């Protein structure tokens, strides 16, 4: 049987290898502490489950759901966005429901790239960003993220020849796997750069709510910096539900080149329900809708009803989740520091991005394979997120502090 060449680009997957290493360790009798997957272990909210449960018994939810039927969801998403960021959004033309943010970011390159065109991606970055480019037969230009640059790409380093063939740039902050946060000033630089080079700016934004402290940047700018031209001046939402981190559209309020992807997987612990949405430039939303129309009929209406309940209902559960992840972060970081592994404390996300001890000689795959084999602690090798992720390991904080501390004790013995 002959398969398309693009399938080969999807075949090397460090995470599948790690899965096998976990299975081997399990069958050798190891008790696994799995910190390798960023899938929240916390439950979805009761009012969300209730909305879905009621929908199940409503026969009108059982059929195909065409776009006109998603209006209530699109309105809820637009309203949520306006409350958080103070930017108005047209639910008819500027919002698109998705079957998770991964689905949307992986499909978008089909609407933007012709074979051979470049996409500029963060390195390290979320694997499906690259997967979508490969599916569209595009090429990837990896923008290295280095600790000395606060894990932000240096846009001036992108070669002119690559830029001439590039159609899109993908950013994602708070960032998986480095947990870095981007200041609004960086987003403004990226928007200006994409406008200048005729690039679409994609921002994958799943960790919008998983932020542990004020990052200060964009609100300070609003009140203290009059040097920005009016068109670049970010707006601030009046409501107390405002976000602690900036949206890309605050740097591109006219939605000239940008599209942003949200998910209910992280803020509302709904990863298994597969629901997200895109907000942004109406032409981009329409283009992605056209691709999706060839592929799917939207998520099940009952799950959209659950998502509406999540977005418009009480938000105390979001705060509770953030408090839980903050507690876990502190417990894990303290335990690592006690065993002499100095790792910076992340301000956001559910991850710890740790530089490997020197004796591991920049071999994160070997480190993670041996770690799970000898101790049962599963982590993600930095190399799995891209070449510039080598030398690091990612721990996902998906267990309570006692188990995280037990994991660090095992790591200490291993080291
Ligand atoms: C950057 C990034 N994008 C997308 C996703 C997946 O989101 P969804 O569950 O909405 O597909 C994740 C999940 O870890 C992620 O880290």
Coordinates of N, CA, C and O and ligand atoms in Angstrom, one line a residue, residues 100-102 126 172 176 204 206-207 263 265-266 274 351, ligand 1:
X100 N -12.4 21.6 19.9 CA -11.1 21.8 20.6 C -10.2 22.8 19.8 O -10.3 22.9 18.6
X101 N -9.3 23.4 20.5 CA -8.4 24.4 19.9 C -7.4 23.6 19.0 O -7.0 24.2 17.9
X102 N -7.0 22.4 19.3 CA -6.1 21.7 18.5 C -6.7 21.5 17.1 O -5.9 21.6 16.1
X126 N 3.8 23.6 20.6 CA 2.8 22.5 20.8 C 2.8 21.7 19.5 O 2.7 22.2 18.4
X172 N 1.9 31.4 21.0 CA 1.0 30.8 22.0 C 1.6 31.1 23.4 O 2.6 30.5 23.9
X176 N 3.1 26.7 26.4 CA 3.3 25.3 26.6 C 4.4 24.9 25.6 O 4.2 25.0 24.4
X204 N -2.6 30.8 19.8 CA -3.2 29.7 20.5 C -3.2 30.1 22.0 O -2.1 30.3 22.5
X206 N -4.7 28.6 25.1 CA -5.5 27.8 26.0 C -5.3 28.1 27.5 O -6.1 27.8 28.3
X207 N -4.2 28.8 27.8 CA -3.9 29.0 29.3 C -4.3 30.4 29.7 O -3.7 30.9 30.7
X263 N -10.0 27.5 24.3 CA -10.5 26.1 24.5 C -11.1 26.1 25.9 O -10.7 26.8 26.8
X265 N -10.9 23.3 27.5 CA -10.2 22.2 28.1 C -9.5 22.5 29.4 O -9.4 21.7 30.3
X266 N -8.9 23.7 29.5 CA -8.0 24.1 30.6 C -8.8 24.9 31.7 O -8.9 24.5 32.8
X274 N -14.1 18.1 24.2 CA -13.6 18.6 22.9 C -14.5 19.8 22.4 O -15.3 19.8 21.6
X351 N 2.5 23.7 33.9 CA 3.7 23.0 33.6 C 4.9 23.5 34.4 O 5.0 24.7 34.7
Ligands
LIG1 C1 -0.8 25.1 23.2 C2 -2.0 24.1 23.2 N1 -2.9 24.2 22.2 C3 -3.9 23.3 22.2 C4 -4.1 22.4 23.2 C5 -5.3 21.4 23.1 O1 -6.4 22.1 23.3 P1 -7.8 21.4 23.0 O2 -8.1 20.4 24.1 O3 -8.8 22.5 23.0 O4 -7.7 20.8 21.7 C6 -3.2 22.3 24.2 C7 -3.3 21.2 25.2 O5 -2.5 20.9 26.0 C8 -2.1 23.2 24.3 O6 -1.2 23.1 25.2

